[in-house]
Coordinates of C-alpha atoms and ligand atoms in Angstrom, one line a residue:
Chain T
M26 CA 0.2 -0.3 -0.1
K27 CA 1.3 3.2 -1.0
L28 CA 0.7 6.8 0.4
Q29 CA 1.5 10.1 -0.9
G30 CA 1.4 13.4 0.5
N31 CA 2.9 16.5 1.3
V32 CA 5.0 17.2 4.7
W33 CA 4.0 19.1 8.0
K34 CA 7.1 19.5 9.7
F35 CA 7.6 19.4 13.3
G36 CA 10.0 19.4 16.2
D37 CA 10.9 17.0 19.2
N38 CA 8.6 15.9 22.0
I39 CA 5.4 17.2 20.5
D40 CA 3.1 16.0 23.3
T41 CA -0.7 15.1 23.2
D42 CA -1.3 18.4 24.9
V43 CA -0.2 20.2 22.0
I44 CA -1.5 17.5 19.2
I45 CA -5.0 17.9 20.9
P46 CA -5.6 20.4 23.9
A47 CA -7.4 18.6 27.0
R48 CA -10.1 21.4 26.5
Y49 CA -11.5 19.6 23.6
L50 CA -11.5 16.4 25.4
N51 CA -15.2 16.7 26.3
T52 CA -15.8 15.4 22.8
T53 CA -14.8 12.1 20.6
D54 CA -16.1 13.5 17.6
P55 CA -13.3 12.9 15.1
V56 CA -14.6 16.4 12.9
T57 CA -14.7 18.4 16.2
L58 CA -11.1 17.1 17.3
A59 CA -9.6 17.5 13.9
A60 CA -10.7 21.1 13.7
H61 CA -8.6 21.8 16.9
C62 CA -5.4 19.5 16.1
M63 CA -2.1 21.1 16.7
E64 CA -3.7 24.5 17.1
D65 CA -1.5 25.5 20.2
I66 CA 1.5 25.4 18.2
D67 CA 0.2 25.7 14.5
E68 CA -3.0 27.7 14.2
T69 CA -2.8 27.6 10.4
F70 CA -2.5 24.0 10.5
A71 CA -6.3 22.4 10.5
S72 CA -7.6 24.9 8.1
S73 CA -4.9 24.3 5.7
V74 CA -3.5 20.4 5.6
Q75 CA -4.8 18.5 2.5
P76 CA -6.2 14.9 2.7
G77 CA -2.8 12.6 2.1
D78 CA -0.8 15.1 3.9
I79 CA 2.0 13.6 6.1
M80 CA 3.3 14.6 9.4
V81 CA 6.9 14.5 10.2
G82 CA 8.4 14.9 13.8
G83 CA 11.2 14.6 15.8
A84 CA 12.1 12.1 18.8
N85 CA 9.5 10.9 21.3
F86 CA 6.5 12.0 19.1
G87 CA 3.3 11.7 21.1
C88 CA 4.7 12.0 24.5
G89 CA 2.2 12.5 27.7
S90 CA -1.0 11.6 28.0
S91 CA -2.5 8.5 27.0
R92 CA -5.6 10.2 25.0
E93 CA -6.5 8.5 21.6
H94 CA -8.2 11.3 21.0
A95 CA -4.7 12.8 19.7
P96 CA -4.1 10.0 16.8
I97 CA -7.6 10.5 16.1
S98 CA -7.7 14.0 15.7
I99 CA -4.7 13.8 13.0
K100 CA -6.5 11.2 11.4
G101 CA -9.4 13.0 11.3
A102 CA -7.4 16.2 10.0
G103 CA -6.7 13.6 6.7
V104 CA -3.3 12.6 7.7
S105 CA -2.4 9.7 5.9
C106 CA 0.8 8.7 7.7
I107 CA 3.5 9.9 10.2
V108 CA 7.0 9.7 10.1
A109 CA 9.4 10.4 13.2
E110 CA 12.3 10.0 14.8
S111 CA 10.7 8.0 17.6
F112 CA 7.3 7.6 19.0
A113 CA 6.2 7.6 22.6
R114 CA 5.1 4.2 23.7
I115 CA 1.5 5.2 24.5
F116 CA 0.8 6.7 21.2
F117 CA 2.6 4.3 19.4
R118 CA 0.3 1.8 20.5
N119 CA -2.7 4.0 19.7
A120 CA -2.1 5.2 16.3
I121 CA -1.3 1.3 15.2
N122 CA -4.7 0.5 17.1
I123 CA -6.5 2.9 15.2
G124 CA -4.9 2.0 11.9
L125 CA -3.2 5.4 11.6
P126 CA 0.4 4.3 9.8
I127 CA 3.1 5.6 11.6
L128 CA 7.0 4.9 10.7
E129 CA 10.3 5.4 12.5
S130 CA 13.1 6.7 10.7
V131 CA 15.8 8.9 12.0
D132 CA 17.0 10.1 8.5
A133 CA 13.9 10.5 6.9
A134 CA 12.5 12.6 9.8
R135 CA 15.6 14.9 10.0
D136 CA 16.1 15.2 6.2
A137 CA 12.5 16.1 5.4
Q138 CA 11.3 19.9 5.2
K139 CA 8.0 21.3 5.0
G140 CA 6.2 21.3 2.0
D141 CA 8.4 18.1 0.6
R142 CA 6.3 15.7 -1.5
L143 CA 7.1 12.2 0.2
T144 CA 5.9 8.3 -0.8
V145 CA 5.6 5.9 1.8
D146 CA 5.4 2.3 0.7
L147 CA 3.9 0.7 4.0
T148 CA 4.5 -2.9 2.7
A149 CA 8.1 -2.2 1.9
G150 CA 8.4 0.2 5.1
T151 CA 10.5 2.7 3.0
I152 CA 9.8 6.6 2.8
T153 CA 10.9 8.4 -0.4
N154 CA 11.6 11.9 -0.3
A155 CA 10.9 13.5 -4.3
R156 CA 13.0 16.5 -3.3
T157 CA 16.1 14.8 -2.5
G158 CA 15.2 11.6 -4.7
Q159 CA 16.4 9.8 -1.6
T160 CA 14.6 6.5 -0.2
Y161 CA 14.9 5.9 3.4
Q162 CA 14.2 2.1 5.1
A163 CA 11.7 2.7 8.2
N164 CA 12.5 0.4 11.5
P165 CA 10.3 -2.9 10.7
Y166 CA 7.6 -3.7 12.9
P167 CA 7.4 -6.7 15.6
P168 CA 5.5 -9.7 13.2
F169 CA 2.5 -9.3 16.1
V170 CA 2.1 -5.7 15.5
L171 CA 2.5 -6.1 11.6
A172 CA -0.8 -8.4 12.2
I173 CA -2.6 -5.5 13.9
I174 CA -1.9 -3.2 11.2
E175 CA -2.8 -5.8 8.2
A176 CA -6.1 -6.5 9.9
G177 CA -7.1 -2.8 10.1
G178 CA -6.9 -2.0 13.5
L179 CA -7.1 -3.8 17.1
V180 CA -10.4 -4.1 17.1
P181 CA -11.0 -6.0 13.7
Y182 CA -7.7 -7.7 14.6
T183 CA -9.4 -9.0 18.1
R184 CA -12.4 -10.2 16.4
N185 CA -10.5 -12.3 14.2
T186 CA -8.6 -14.2 17.2
L187 CA -11.9 -14.4 18.8
G188 CA -13.8 -15.9 15.5
I189 CA -16.6 -13.2 15.8
E190 CA -18.0 -12.7 12.4
I191 CA -18.9 -9.2 10.9
Chain I
M20 CA 21.4 -14.0 35.2
G21 CA 18.5 -12.3 37.5
K22 CA 15.1 -11.1 37.3
T23 CA 14.0 -7.1 37.3
L24 CA 10.9 -6.5 38.6
A25 CA 9.2 -6.3 35.4
E26 CA 10.5 -9.2 34.3
K27 CA 9.0 -11.2 37.0
I28 CA 5.6 -9.8 37.0
I29 CA 5.2 -10.1 33.3
A30 CA 6.4 -13.7 33.4
A31 CA 4.0 -14.7 36.4
H32 CA 1.1 -12.9 34.1
A33 CA 2.1 -14.5 31.0
E34 CA 2.4 -17.8 32.7
Q35 CA 5.8 -18.5 31.7
D36 CA 8.8 -19.7 33.8
S37 CA 10.6 -16.7 32.8
V38 CA 10.7 -14.0 30.2
S39 CA 13.2 -11.3 29.5
A40 CA 13.6 -7.5 28.0
G41 CA 12.5 -7.4 24.9
D42 CA 10.2 -10.7 24.5
L43 CA 6.6 -9.7 23.5
V44 CA 4.0 -11.5 25.7
T45 CA 0.3 -11.8 26.1
V46 CA -0.4 -11.4 29.8
N47 CA -3.4 -12.0 31.9
V48 CA -4.4 -8.6 33.3
D49 CA -5.8 -7.8 36.8
V50 CA -7.1 -4.5 36.9
V51 CA -8.3 -2.1 34.2
M52 CA -9.2 1.6 34.5
A53 CA -10.5 4.4 32.6
N54 CA -11.6 7.4 32.9
D55 CA -14.3 10.4 31.8
I56 CA -12.3 11.2 29.0
T57 CA -10.8 7.7 27.4
A58 CA -13.9 5.5 28.8
P59 CA -16.3 7.1 26.1
I60 CA -14.1 5.8 23.4
A61 CA -13.2 2.4 24.8
I62 CA -16.8 1.9 25.7
N63 CA -17.7 2.2 21.7
S64 CA -14.6 -0.1 20.5
F65 CA -15.9 -2.5 23.3
D66 CA -19.0 -2.3 21.2
A67 CA -17.3 -2.7 18.1
V68 CA -15.4 -6.0 19.2
G69 CA -18.7 -7.8 19.9
V70 CA -17.8 -9.8 22.8
E71 CA -21.7 -9.3 25.0
E72 CA -20.0 -8.9 28.6
V73 CA -16.6 -7.7 29.9
F74 CA -14.2 -10.5 31.3
N75 CA -14.7 -9.9 35.1
P76 CA -16.8 -7.6 36.3
D77 CA -15.1 -7.1 40.2
R78 CA -11.8 -5.9 38.4
I79 CA -12.7 -3.0 35.9
M80 CA -12.9 0.6 37.3
L81 CA -14.3 3.1 35.6
V82 CA -13.8 6.3 37.2
P83 CA -15.1 10.0 36.0
S84 CA -12.5 12.4 37.2
H85 CA -11.3 15.0 34.7
F86 CA -14.3 17.3 34.0
T87 CA -16.4 15.8 36.8
P88 CA -18.4 17.6 38.5
N89 CA -19.8 17.7 35.1
K90 CA -19.0 21.1 33.7
D91 CA -20.7 21.1 30.6
I92 CA -23.5 19.1 28.8
K93 CA -20.7 17.2 26.8
S94 CA -19.0 16.2 29.8
A95 CA -22.0 15.2 31.7
E96 CA -22.7 12.9 28.5
Q97 CA -19.6 11.3 29.0
A98 CA -19.8 10.7 32.6
R99 CA -23.3 9.1 31.6
T100 CA -21.9 6.7 29.4
L101 CA -19.3 5.4 32.0
A102 CA -22.4 5.1 34.6
R103 CA -24.4 3.4 31.9
F104 CA -21.9 1.2 30.7
A105 CA -21.2 0.2 34.3
E106 CA -25.0 -0.5 35.3
S107 CA -25.4 -2.6 32.2
Q108 CA -22.2 -4.6 32.6
M109 CA -22.8 -4.8 36.4
L110 CA -19.4 -4.0 37.8
S111 CA -18.8 -4.1 41.4
H112 CA -17.0 -1.1 41.7
R113 CA -19.0 2.3 41.3
F114 CA -17.3 5.7 41.2
Q115 CA -20.0 8.2 41.5
V116 CA -19.1 11.8 42.2
G117 CA -19.4 12.4 46.1
R118 CA -17.8 9.1 46.5
S119 CA -15.0 9.1 44.5
G120 CA -12.5 11.1 43.3
I121 CA -9.0 10.9 40.7
E122 CA -8.6 7.5 39.9
H123 CA -4.9 7.3 40.6
V124 CA -5.5 8.3 44.2
I125 CA -8.8 6.3 44.9
L126 CA -7.6 3.3 43.4
P127 CA -4.5 2.6 45.9
E128 CA -6.6 4.2 48.5
R129 CA -9.1 1.5 48.6
G130 CA -7.1 -1.6 48.1
L131 CA -8.2 -2.0 44.5
V132 CA -4.8 -2.5 43.1
L133 CA -2.1 -4.3 44.8
P134 CA 1.5 -5.6 44.7
G135 CA 2.4 -7.9 42.0
D136 CA -0.7 -6.7 40.2
L137 CA -0.3 -6.2 36.3
V138 CA -2.6 -3.0 35.8
V139 CA -3.6 -1.4 32.5
G140 CA -5.3 2.3 32.5
G141 CA -6.8 4.4 30.3
D142 CA -4.8 7.2 31.4
S143 CA -1.0 7.5 31.0
H144 CA -0.3 8.2 34.9
T145 CA -1.7 4.4 35.7
C146 CA 2.3 4.2 36.4
T147 CA 1.1 5.6 39.9
Y148 CA 0.6 2.2 41.0
G149 CA 4.0 1.0 40.5
A150 CA 4.6 2.5 44.4
L151 CA 2.8 -0.5 45.5
G152 CA 5.0 -2.9 43.6
A153 CA 2.6 -3.7 40.7
F154 CA 3.1 -3.3 37.1
A155 CA 0.8 -0.9 36.1
T156 CA 1.2 1.0 32.7
G157 CA -1.1 3.5 30.5
M158 CA -2.8 2.5 27.5
G159 CA -5.1 4.2 24.9
S160 CA -8.8 3.5 24.7
T161 CA -8.8 0.6 22.0
D162 CA -6.1 -1.3 24.0
I163 CA -8.9 -1.0 27.2
A164 CA -11.6 -1.7 25.4
V165 CA -10.0 -5.3 24.1
T166 CA -8.7 -5.8 27.6
M167 CA -12.2 -5.3 29.0
A168 CA -13.3 -8.0 26.6
T169 CA -10.3 -10.5 26.6
G170 CA -8.8 -9.8 30.2
Q171 CA -5.6 -9.8 28.2
T172 CA -3.2 -7.4 26.7
W173 CA 0.2 -7.7 24.8
L174 CA 3.2 -6.0 26.3
R175 CA 6.9 -5.9 24.7
V176 CA 9.2 -6.7 28.2
P177 CA 11.0 -3.4 29.0
E178 CA 14.4 -2.9 29.8
T179 CA 14.7 -1.7 33.3
M180 CA 17.2 1.5 34.6
K181 CA 17.6 1.2 38.3
F182 CA 17.8 4.9 40.3
V183 CA 19.6 4.9 43.6
Y184 CA 19.1 7.7 46.1
H185 CA 21.4 8.4 49.1
G186 CA 21.8 10.3 51.8
Q187 CA 19.4 12.3 54.2
R188 CA 16.6 14.6 52.7
Q189 CA 16.7 18.3 53.6
Q190 CA 13.8 20.3 54.9
W191 CA 10.8 21.2 52.2
V192 CA 12.2 18.2 49.9
Y193 CA 9.8 15.6 49.3
G194 CA 9.4 12.7 47.0
K195 CA 8.5 15.4 44.2
D196 CA 11.9 17.0 44.3
M197 CA 13.7 13.6 43.8
I198 CA 11.7 12.5 40.9
L199 CA 11.5 16.3 38.9
R200 CA 15.5 15.9 39.5
T201 CA 15.4 12.6 38.2
I202 CA 13.5 13.7 35.3
G203 CA 15.5 17.1 34.6
E204 CA 18.4 14.3 34.8
I205 CA 17.3 12.1 32.2
S206 CA 15.5 14.3 30.2
V207 CA 11.6 13.3 29.0
D208 CA 12.7 11.0 27.0
G209 CA 15.1 9.1 28.9
A210 CA 13.4 6.5 30.2
L211 CA 11.3 5.5 26.6
Y212 CA 9.9 2.1 26.7
R213 CA 11.6 1.3 29.7
A214 CA 10.6 0.6 33.2
M215 CA 12.5 2.3 36.3
E216 CA 13.1 0.6 39.6
F217 CA 13.7 2.9 42.8
T218 CA 15.8 1.7 45.6
G219 CA 18.3 3.3 48.2
Q220 CA 18.2 4.7 51.6
G221 CA 16.3 7.6 50.0
I222 CA 13.6 5.4 49.1
T223 CA 13.3 3.2 52.3
G224 CA 12.7 6.4 54.1
L225 CA 9.7 7.7 52.2
G226 CA 6.2 7.3 52.9
M227 CA 3.6 5.6 50.7
S228 CA 2.4 9.1 49.6
D229 CA 5.9 10.3 48.8
R230 CA 6.5 7.1 46.7
L231 CA 3.1 7.4 44.9
T232 CA 4.3 11.0 43.6
M233 CA 7.3 9.9 42.4
A234 CA 5.8 6.8 40.6
N235 CA 3.2 9.3 39.1
M236 CA 5.5 11.1 37.4
I237 CA 8.0 8.1 35.4
I238 CA 5.8 8.7 32.4
E239 CA 7.3 12.2 32.3
A240 CA 10.5 10.6 31.3
G241 CA 8.8 8.6 28.8
G242 CA 8.9 5.5 31.7
K243 CA 6.7 2.4 30.7
C244 CA 6.4 1.8 34.5
G245 CA 8.1 2.3 37.4
F246 CA 8.5 0.3 40.9
M247 CA 9.0 1.1 44.5
P248 CA 10.2 -2.0 46.6
F249 CA 8.0 -3.8 48.5
D250 CA 8.9 -3.1 52.3
A251 CA 7.4 -2.6 55.7
V252 CA 5.9 0.8 54.5
T253 CA 4.2 -1.0 51.6
Q254 CA 2.9 -3.7 54.1
E255 CA 1.1 -1.7 56.6
Y256 CA -0.4 0.3 53.8
V257 CA -1.4 -2.6 51.7
E258 CA -2.8 -4.2 54.6
A259 CA -5.2 -2.0 56.2
R260 CA -6.7 -1.8 52.6
A261 CA -6.4 -4.7 50.5
T262 CA -9.6 -6.1 49.2
R263 CA -8.2 -9.7 47.9
S264 CA -4.8 -11.6 48.3
Y265 CA -1.8 -10.3 46.7
T266 CA 2.2 -11.5 45.9
P267 CA 4.7 -9.2 46.2
Y268 CA 8.0 -9.4 43.9
A269 CA 11.6 -8.5 44.6
A270 CA 14.4 -8.1 42.2
D271 CA 17.2 -10.2 42.0
D272 CA 20.0 -8.9 43.0
D273 CA 22.0 -9.6 39.7
A274 CA 19.0 -8.6 37.9
D275 CA 20.1 -7.2 34.4
Y276 CA 19.9 -3.6 34.2
V277 CA 20.8 -1.1 31.4
S278 CA 21.8 1.7 33.1
V279 CA 22.4 2.8 37.0
H280 CA 21.6 6.3 38.3
E281 CA 22.8 7.6 41.8
F282 CA 21.5 10.8 43.2
D283 CA 23.1 12.6 46.5
L284 CA 20.0 13.9 48.4
S285 CA 21.7 15.3 51.1
D286 CA 22.6 18.6 49.3
M287 CA 19.4 18.8 47.0
E288 CA 16.9 21.7 47.3
P289 CA 13.8 21.4 46.8
Q290 CA 13.6 21.6 42.6
V291 CA 11.3 23.4 40.4
A292 CA 10.1 22.5 36.1
C293 CA 9.8 25.7 34.4
P294 CA 7.7 26.3 31.3
Y295 CA 7.1 24.4 28.8
S296 CA 8.6 21.0 29.8
P297 CA 8.9 18.6 32.9
D298 CA 12.5 18.1 32.2
N299 CA 13.2 21.9 32.6
V300 CA 14.2 21.4 36.2
K301 CA 16.2 24.1 38.4
P302 CA 16.7 24.2 42.1
V303 CA 14.4 26.6 43.5
S304 CA 16.8 29.1 44.5
Q305 CA 18.2 29.4 40.7
V306 CA 14.3 29.9 39.3
E307 CA 13.1 33.6 38.8
P308 CA 10.9 35.1 41.8
E309 CA 8.1 35.8 39.5
K310 CA 4.9 36.9 40.2
V311 CA 2.4 34.3 40.4
D312 CA -1.6 34.8 39.6
Q313 CA -2.8 31.1 40.7
V314 CA -1.6 28.5 42.7
F315 CA -3.0 25.1 42.7
I316 CA -2.2 22.6 45.2
G317 CA -4.1 18.9 44.5
S318 CA -4.1 16.3 41.4
C319 CA -3.0 12.4 41.5
T320 CA 0.7 13.6 41.8
N321 CA 0.3 15.8 45.3
G322 CA -3.7 15.5 46.3
R323 CA -3.0 13.4 49.4
F324 CA -3.9 13.7 52.8
E325 CA 0.2 14.0 53.4
D326 CA 0.6 17.1 50.8
F327 CA -2.3 19.2 52.6
A328 CA -0.4 18.6 55.8
I329 CA 2.5 20.6 54.3
V330 CA 0.2 23.3 53.4
A331 CA -1.4 23.3 57.1
D332 CA 1.6 23.0 58.9
I333 CA 3.4 26.3 56.9
L334 CA 0.1 28.1 57.5
E335 CA -0.3 27.3 61.1
K336 CA 3.5 28.0 61.9
T337 CA 3.8 31.1 60.1
G338 CA 0.3 32.4 60.9
R339 CA 0.4 34.1 57.3
E340 CA -2.5 34.0 55.3
F341 CA -2.2 33.5 51.0
H342 CA -1.2 36.9 49.0
P343 CA -4.2 38.8 48.2
D344 CA -3.5 38.7 44.4
V345 CA -3.2 34.8 43.9
R346 CA -5.9 32.4 43.2
V347 CA -5.3 29.5 45.5
M348 CA -6.9 26.4 44.3
I349 CA -7.0 23.3 46.7
I350 CA -8.6 20.3 45.7
P351 CA -8.0 17.1 47.8
G352 CA -7.5 14.1 45.4
S353 CA -10.4 11.9 46.9
Q354 CA -13.6 12.4 49.1
A355 CA -11.8 10.3 51.5
V356 CA -8.9 12.9 51.8
Y357 CA -11.0 15.7 51.5
L358 CA -13.0 14.5 54.9
D359 CA -9.6 14.0 56.8
V360 CA -8.4 17.4 55.8
L361 CA -12.0 18.4 57.0
R362 CA -11.7 16.7 60.4
Q363 CA -8.6 18.4 61.1
G364 CA -9.8 21.7 60.7
W365 CA -8.2 22.4 57.7
I366 CA -10.5 23.6 55.5
E367 CA -11.3 26.2 57.7
L368 CA -7.8 27.3 57.8
F369 CA -7.2 27.2 54.1
T370 CA -10.5 29.1 53.7
L371 CA -9.7 31.7 56.0
A372 CA -6.0 31.9 54.9
G373 CA -7.7 32.9 51.2
G374 CA -8.0 29.7 49.5
A375 CA -10.6 27.9 47.6
V376 CA -11.5 24.6 48.2
S377 CA -13.3 22.4 46.2
T378 CA -14.4 19.0 46.3
S379 CA -12.0 16.4 44.5
T380 CA -11.5 16.5 40.8
C381 CA -8.7 17.0 38.2
G382 CA -9.8 20.2 37.1
P383 CA -7.0 22.6 36.5
C384 CA -4.2 19.9 36.1
L385 CA -5.4 19.7 32.6
G386 CA -7.1 23.0 32.1
G387 CA -10.4 21.3 32.5
H388 CA -12.4 23.3 34.7
M389 CA -12.0 25.0 38.3
G390 CA -8.8 26.9 37.7
V391 CA -8.4 27.6 33.9
L392 CA -5.2 30.1 33.1
A393 CA -5.6 32.8 30.9
S394 CA -3.1 33.8 28.4
E395 CA 0.4 35.0 30.1
E396 CA -0.7 34.2 33.4
V397 CA 2.1 32.4 35.9
C398 CA 0.6 29.1 37.8
V399 CA 2.7 27.0 40.3
S400 CA 1.2 23.8 40.3
T401 CA 1.7 20.7 42.2
S402 CA 0.6 18.6 39.0
N403 CA 2.9 16.9 37.0
R404 CA 2.8 18.3 33.3
N405 CA 3.5 22.1 32.0
F406 CA 3.4 21.4 28.6
R407 CA 2.2 24.5 26.5
G408 CA -1.7 24.7 26.8
R409 CA -2.1 22.5 29.7
M410 CA -3.8 24.2 32.2
G411 CA -5.3 26.9 29.8
H412 CA -4.0 29.8 27.5
R413 CA -0.9 28.4 25.5
D414 CA 0.8 31.5 26.5
A415 CA 0.1 30.9 30.3
R416 CA 3.5 29.5 32.3
V417 CA 3.3 26.5 34.5
F418 CA 6.1 25.8 37.3
L419 CA 5.6 22.5 38.8
A420 CA 6.7 22.1 42.3
N421 CA 6.5 20.4 45.4
P422 CA 3.5 21.6 48.0
A423 CA 5.7 23.7 50.4
I424 CA 7.1 25.6 47.6
A425 CA 3.2 26.5 46.4
T426 CA 2.5 27.1 49.6
A427 CA 4.9 29.8 50.1
S428 CA 4.7 30.9 46.7
A429 CA 0.7 31.4 47.2
I430 CA 1.5 33.2 50.4
L431 CA 4.6 35.6 48.9
G432 CA 2.7 36.1 45.5
R433 CA 6.1 35.1 43.8
I434 CA 7.9 32.0 43.4
G435 CA 9.6 31.3 46.4
H436 CA 11.0 29.1 49.5
P437 CA 9.4 28.6 53.0
D438 CA 12.3 30.0 54.8
E439 CA 11.8 33.3 53.2
L440 CA 8.4 33.5 55.3
Ligands
SF4_515 S1 -4.8 15.0 38.0 FE1 -4.1 15.4 36.1 S2 -2.4 13.9 35.7 FE2 -4.1 13.2 37.2 S3 -5.4 11.8 36.4 FE3 -6.3 14.1 36.4 S4 -5.8 15.0 34.6 FE4 -4.5 13.4 34.3

């Protein structure tokens, strides 16, 4: 599966309070959450992000609270995938569980600049930057995590393992 | 090679003789927790899984504490979702406003989480229960939904970092200062994916309240879980509360640690985390004595009886009032704490000093209600996070400190030390 989009670049330690401030956590609606995504560090993000765009972060992306509203707001905003140097562990699980693809690659994250066009091949785990022409290999997922991604998230994965028919 | 606490507890819950750091395992979970923010999504996903009943109605704790007492209609609907689910699934433990509190204060207080347990919670500060010697870690709503359905989850066995505290604590130095100093040293991702074991004379000498404060903040270093050793302090605390039997574990002497970090308490000052990160930590003497607009004393970090005892002690000894320009929000972490504080006569003391004492809630800690900050306001808070926008406007500035520094700052009207009073 291939994804293509323009880069929105953010720094290190992007915390979940910045991704979606707690003042909006009295709802679980992805559209409402998406409208406030990243507003405390980039007021233009929610209104200008285009479907398919790719978020690029530094180290420890998604640190802080366990709110699944964070990846939900990012997915709701139309972001197709996140590339970062590393992810905070709860955010990593949450993104995988709700079917938002995320890839760890220090070099791809460092080299990408705002507006670059990236192509991400989820099956091969590669990230190609059209501006530099370089292709990067992301850290591979453990097989178990891959199975969750292939099932489309943790809920469908669990239904399959419990043998519950759709 | 010996085993760490994380390896021992996970092995027992994976029904394996032993596991090692790096292994991916499926574990049986003792307790599942979620709150009014994370449970609504978890309940939706639970319905989507298609299982009729939760795995064990005695072991699921849905605690509304963030926006309760309901601050608006949307929050009321979220809290109602929890209550209805608890009713329909016939959960044994119910947490209604007036009989409840902040999840991480009441679960240990009521003996619902115990040494040797494996606990997952839809809240990043679930790691608090490591103070009791439990493996406790935060997860998101979908993980919680699946665990409520199956009683199981998957984990990667973490590597463990060891933290040793030597020497005697100075006056006005508490568990809060020890953990702030530690986070300042290793940074907000210094323990990413890892367990943290706390040991040494400095830990043995801590009461349960300080231990809970320290374990609470390991997530601020990126940690997956933290552990205090099981000792006489733990035993006394747990014996008075346990609702069922439990198994304490101890790390082996020759356990494999990825790193060992040593701290000397004998010359450690109270510590303050400056905006906008819990690892931007300085000794209080090196923090600008800025004017403060609000002081918040409460939260799952420092909202226990012992924390309010510090506030009362300073007010009683100095006979001072809070500064007239400062809003002082004092919020006991549970109704039980509230009642103990009330019985001591401290609600009167705090109110006469000019403080606003409220029923238990997370409230201001997450910029929810009961003390949201305006732009450019400065707050000294005993909570655990000072990220941009955490307690209100993105330009508000939050300094994290222990209850003594918070009280002194509330009296002085600027960031200060009790010795200045
Ligand atoms: S008091 Fe603050 S940190 Fe603790 S559970 Fe509530 S919102 Fe989270």
